[in-house]
XYZ file of C-alpha atoms in Angstrom:
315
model
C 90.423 63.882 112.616
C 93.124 65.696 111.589
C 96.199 66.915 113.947
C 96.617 70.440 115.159
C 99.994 71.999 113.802
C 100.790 75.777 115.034
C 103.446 77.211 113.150
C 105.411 80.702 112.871
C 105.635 82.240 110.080
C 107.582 85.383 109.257
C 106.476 88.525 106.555
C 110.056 89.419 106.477
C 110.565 93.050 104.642
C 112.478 95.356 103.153
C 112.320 99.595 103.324
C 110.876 98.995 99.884
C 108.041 97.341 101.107
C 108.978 93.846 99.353
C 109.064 90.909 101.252
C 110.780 87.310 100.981
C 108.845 84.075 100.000
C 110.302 80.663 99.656
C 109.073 77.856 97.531
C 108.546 74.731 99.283
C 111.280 71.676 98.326
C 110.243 68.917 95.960
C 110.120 66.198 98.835
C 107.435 68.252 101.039
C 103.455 68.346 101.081
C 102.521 71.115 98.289
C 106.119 71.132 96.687
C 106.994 73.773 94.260
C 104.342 75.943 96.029
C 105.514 79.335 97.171
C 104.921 80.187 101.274
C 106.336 82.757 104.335
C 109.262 81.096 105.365
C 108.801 79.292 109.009
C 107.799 76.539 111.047
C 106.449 74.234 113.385
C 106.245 75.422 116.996
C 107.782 72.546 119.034
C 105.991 71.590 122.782
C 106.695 73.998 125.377
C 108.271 76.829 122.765
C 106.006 80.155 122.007
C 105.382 80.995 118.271
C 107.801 83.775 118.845
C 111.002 81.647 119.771
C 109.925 78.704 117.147
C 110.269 81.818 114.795
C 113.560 83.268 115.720
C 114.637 79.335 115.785
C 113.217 78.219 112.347
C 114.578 81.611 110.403
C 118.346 80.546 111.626
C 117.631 77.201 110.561
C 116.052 77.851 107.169
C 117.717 81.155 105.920
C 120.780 81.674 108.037
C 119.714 84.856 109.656
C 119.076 86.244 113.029
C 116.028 87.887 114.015
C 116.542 91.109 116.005
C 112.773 92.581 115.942
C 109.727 90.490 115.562
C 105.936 92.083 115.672
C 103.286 89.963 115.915
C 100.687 90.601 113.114
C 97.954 88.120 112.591
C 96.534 84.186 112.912
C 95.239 82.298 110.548
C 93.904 78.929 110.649
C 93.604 76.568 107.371
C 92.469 73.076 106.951
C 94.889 70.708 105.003
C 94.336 67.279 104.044
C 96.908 66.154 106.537
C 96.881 68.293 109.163
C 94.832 71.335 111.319
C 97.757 74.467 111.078
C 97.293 77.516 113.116
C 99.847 80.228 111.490
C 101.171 82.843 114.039
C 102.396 85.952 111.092
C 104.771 87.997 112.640
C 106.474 90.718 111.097
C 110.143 90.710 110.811
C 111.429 94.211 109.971
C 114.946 93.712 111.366
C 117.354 90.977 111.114
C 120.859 90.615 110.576
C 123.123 88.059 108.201
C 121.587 87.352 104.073
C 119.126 85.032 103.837
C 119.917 81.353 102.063
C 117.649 78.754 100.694
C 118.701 76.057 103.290
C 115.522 74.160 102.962
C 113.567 75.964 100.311
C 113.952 75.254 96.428
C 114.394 79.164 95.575
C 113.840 82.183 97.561
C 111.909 84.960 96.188
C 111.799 88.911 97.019
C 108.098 90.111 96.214
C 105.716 92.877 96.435
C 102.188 92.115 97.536
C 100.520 94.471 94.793
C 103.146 92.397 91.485
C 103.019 88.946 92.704
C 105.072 87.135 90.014
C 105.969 83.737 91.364
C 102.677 80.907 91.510
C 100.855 79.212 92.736
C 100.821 80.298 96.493
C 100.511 77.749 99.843
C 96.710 78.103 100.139
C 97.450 79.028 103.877
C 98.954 82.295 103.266
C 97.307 83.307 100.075
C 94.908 85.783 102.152
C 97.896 87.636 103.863
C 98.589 88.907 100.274
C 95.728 90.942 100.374
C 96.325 92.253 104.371
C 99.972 93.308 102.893
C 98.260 95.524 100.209
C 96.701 97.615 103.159
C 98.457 100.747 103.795
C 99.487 101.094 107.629
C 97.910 104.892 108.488
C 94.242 105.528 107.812
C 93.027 109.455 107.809
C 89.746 109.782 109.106
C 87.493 112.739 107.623
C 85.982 115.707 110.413
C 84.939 117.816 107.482
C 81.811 118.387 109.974
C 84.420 120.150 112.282
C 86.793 121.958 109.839
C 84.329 122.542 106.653
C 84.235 120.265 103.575
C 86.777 122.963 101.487
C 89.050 122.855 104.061
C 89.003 118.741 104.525
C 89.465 118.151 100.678
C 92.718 120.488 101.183
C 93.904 118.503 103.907
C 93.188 115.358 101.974
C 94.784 117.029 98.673
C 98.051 117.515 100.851
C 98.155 114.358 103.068
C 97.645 112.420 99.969
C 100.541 114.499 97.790
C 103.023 113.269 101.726
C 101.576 109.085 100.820
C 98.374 109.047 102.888
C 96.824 105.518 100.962
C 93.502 105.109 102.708
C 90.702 107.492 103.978
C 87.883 106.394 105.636
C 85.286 108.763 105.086
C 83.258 109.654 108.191
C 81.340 113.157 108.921
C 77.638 111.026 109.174
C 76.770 114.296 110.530
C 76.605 116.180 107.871
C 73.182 116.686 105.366
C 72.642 114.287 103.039
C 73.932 116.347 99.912
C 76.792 117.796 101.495
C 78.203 114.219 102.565
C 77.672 113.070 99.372
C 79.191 115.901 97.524
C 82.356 115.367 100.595
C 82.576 111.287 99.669
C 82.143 111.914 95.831
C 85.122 114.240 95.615
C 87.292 112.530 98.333
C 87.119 109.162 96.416
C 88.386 111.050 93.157
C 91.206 112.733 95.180
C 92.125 109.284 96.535
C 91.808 107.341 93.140
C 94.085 109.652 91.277
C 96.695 109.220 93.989
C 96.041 105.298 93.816
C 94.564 105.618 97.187
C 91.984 103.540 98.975
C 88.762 105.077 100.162
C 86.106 103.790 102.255
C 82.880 105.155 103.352
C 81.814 104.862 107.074
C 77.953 103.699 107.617
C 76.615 103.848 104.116
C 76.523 101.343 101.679
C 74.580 103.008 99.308
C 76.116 106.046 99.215
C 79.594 104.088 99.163
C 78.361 102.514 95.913
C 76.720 105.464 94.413
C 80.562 107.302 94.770
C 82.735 104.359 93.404
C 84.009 103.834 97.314
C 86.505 100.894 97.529
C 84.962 100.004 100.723
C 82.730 100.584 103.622
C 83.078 101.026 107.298
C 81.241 99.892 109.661
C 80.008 101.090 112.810
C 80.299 99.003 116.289
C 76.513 98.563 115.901
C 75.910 97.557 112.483
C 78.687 95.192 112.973
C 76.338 93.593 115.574
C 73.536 93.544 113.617
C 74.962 91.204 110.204
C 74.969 87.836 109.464
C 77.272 88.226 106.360
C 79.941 90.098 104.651
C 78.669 93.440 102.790
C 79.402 92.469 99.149
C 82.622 95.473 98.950
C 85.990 94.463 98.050
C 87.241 96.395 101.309
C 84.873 95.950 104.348
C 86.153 97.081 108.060
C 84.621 98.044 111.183
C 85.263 99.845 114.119
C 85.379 98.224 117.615
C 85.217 98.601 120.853
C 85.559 94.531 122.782
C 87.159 91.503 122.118
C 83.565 90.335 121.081
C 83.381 93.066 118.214
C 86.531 92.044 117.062
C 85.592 88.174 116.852
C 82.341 89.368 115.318
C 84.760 91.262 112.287
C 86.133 88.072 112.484
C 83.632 85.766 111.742
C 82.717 88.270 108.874
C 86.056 87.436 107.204
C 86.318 91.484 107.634
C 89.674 93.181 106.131
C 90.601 95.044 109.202
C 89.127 96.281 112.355
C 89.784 99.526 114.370
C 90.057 99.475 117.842
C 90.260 102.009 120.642
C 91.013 104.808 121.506
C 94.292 103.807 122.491
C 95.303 106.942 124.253
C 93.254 110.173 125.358
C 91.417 111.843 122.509
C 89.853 115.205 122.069
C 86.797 112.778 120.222
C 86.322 111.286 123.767
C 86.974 113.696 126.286
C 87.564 112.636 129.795
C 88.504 109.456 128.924
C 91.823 107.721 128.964
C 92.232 105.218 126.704
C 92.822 101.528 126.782
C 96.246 101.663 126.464
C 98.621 99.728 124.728
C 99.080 96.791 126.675
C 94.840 96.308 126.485
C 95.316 96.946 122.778
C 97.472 94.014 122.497
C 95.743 91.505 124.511
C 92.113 92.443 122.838
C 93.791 92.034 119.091
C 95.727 88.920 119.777
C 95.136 85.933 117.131
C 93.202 87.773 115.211
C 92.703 86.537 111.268
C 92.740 90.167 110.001
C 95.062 93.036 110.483
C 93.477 95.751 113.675
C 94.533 99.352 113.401
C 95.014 101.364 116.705
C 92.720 104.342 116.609
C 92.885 107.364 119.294
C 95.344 109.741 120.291
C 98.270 109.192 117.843
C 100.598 110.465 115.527
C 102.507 109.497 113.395
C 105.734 108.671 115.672
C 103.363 105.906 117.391
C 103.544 104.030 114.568
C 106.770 101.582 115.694
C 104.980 101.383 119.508
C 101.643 100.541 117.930
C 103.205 97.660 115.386
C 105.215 96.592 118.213
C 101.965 95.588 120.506
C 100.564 93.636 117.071
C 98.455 96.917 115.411
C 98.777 97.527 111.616
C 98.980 100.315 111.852
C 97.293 103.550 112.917
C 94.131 106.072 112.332
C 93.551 109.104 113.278
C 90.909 111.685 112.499
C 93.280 115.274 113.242
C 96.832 114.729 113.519
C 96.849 112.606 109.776
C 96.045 116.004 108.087
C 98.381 118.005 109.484
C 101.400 115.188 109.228
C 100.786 112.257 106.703
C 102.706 108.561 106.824
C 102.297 105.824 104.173
């Protein structure tokens, strides 16, 4: 029976988009393995104050904004640990190896220190997905006019497209998915393909999205190396969950012309539906790009949209 341990830990960044590591001391479990700095939440202290606590302790610097990101649970020989990830984009003083052997500034897509705390080698890959997600409407605009809204979002750093329009006929979403993947691939983009798994292989998709219902409906991952889904309840996002999913999308967030009449859950549902989640949850509905800092401040990703992205584009 082993003991439950929840800990803090912190992605902290830089505008670059590199983040800090520290390799563990030689007198600790796993020494000389590399891990987000943090620690053990004490009795009666939230994972947010343990964090702002351990990060003076270890490194010497004072947190002044904290998001909560994700949770992720791992099984160690010696102990249960529950990780609360919160992103630290704001801090002041330089951080020091108090406790650590070296520290480590890294980027999620060049790794070059090894071997990683098994614990947090799956927030690599959440760190490799971009934080605003254009959704196609070629059904609404045309498919000529979509691929020239892609073409310019992705020359402004748009780095994932979900392909949608399961409205369209057959050839013409095909012919929309074949030549938005290209677009996306030559701009290192990531593309995935809402609904369709065959038609996301046939067009070298990196991914596929899936709808609230399929969701429902599977007992196992889709065999993609990208897989998401789009929900609606807490129980779709434990569902993505259990499916070791790469993201989910929830909402809408705020009143959208795709739903009209209704209002949204608002942020403050948002946040309570996506807390301790294992994978990152995007906020979908009603925003632009100057959400972004609200939505990552109530523990979203980041956002999607499926208008205001192609007119205004955010990496």
């Amino acid at each position: 029976m082993r003991k439950r341990v929840e800990v803090a830990a912190a992605v902290i960044t830089r505008p670059d988009g590199s983040f800090l590591l520290g390799q563990r001391a030689p007198d600790t479990f796993y020494a000389g393995y590399w891990e987000f700095p943090g620690g053990k939440v004490e009795p009666g202290e939230s994972a947010h104050a343990a964090l702002v606590r351990e990060l003076e302790e270890e490194l010497g610097i004072t947190v002044k904004r904290a998001n909560p990101w994700i949770t992720r649970e791992h099984l160690y020989e010696h102990a249960h640990v529950r990780l609360h990830f919160f992103e630290v984009a704001e801090w002041s003083g330089t951080p020091n190896d108090h406790v650590h052997a070296a520290l480590e500034w890294q980027r999620a897509d060049a790794l070059s220190v090894s071997p990683m705390l098994p614990a947090n080698g799956p927030i690599l890959k959440s760190l490799r997905l971009p934080r605003t997600m254009g959704v196609t409407h070629a059904a609404e605009i045309g498919i000529d006019a979509q691929l020239a809204a892609l073409d310019a979002a992705l020359a402004a750093g748009l780095r994932l497209v979900q392909i949608r329009d399961v409205t369209l006929a057959p050839e013409a979403r095909e012919q929309l998915a074949r030549e938005s993947v290209a677009r996306c691939h030559a701009h290192g983009a990531l593309a995935v393909v809402n609904g369709d798994a065959a038609l996301a292989a046939a067009v070298g998709a990196d991914g596929l999205h899936l709808r609230a219902a399929q969701l429902a409906e599977l007992s196992e991952r889709p065999a993609f190396d990208w897989v998401g889904a789009s929900c609606h309840t807490r129980a779709d996002l434990e569902a993505a969950a259990r499916l070791e999913l790469d993201y989910a999308l929830l909402g809408p967030v705020l009143p959208t012309a795709t739903h009209p009449g209704a209002s949204g859950i608002g942020w403050g549902a948002f946040h309570m539906l996506t807390r301790d989640l294992p994978m990152p949850a995007f906020a979908i509905g009603g925003l632009i790009a100057t959400d972004m800092d609200a939505a990552r401040g109530y523990g979203a990703h980041g956002i999607a949209a499926i208008r205001s992205v192609w007119h205004r584009s955010a990496p």
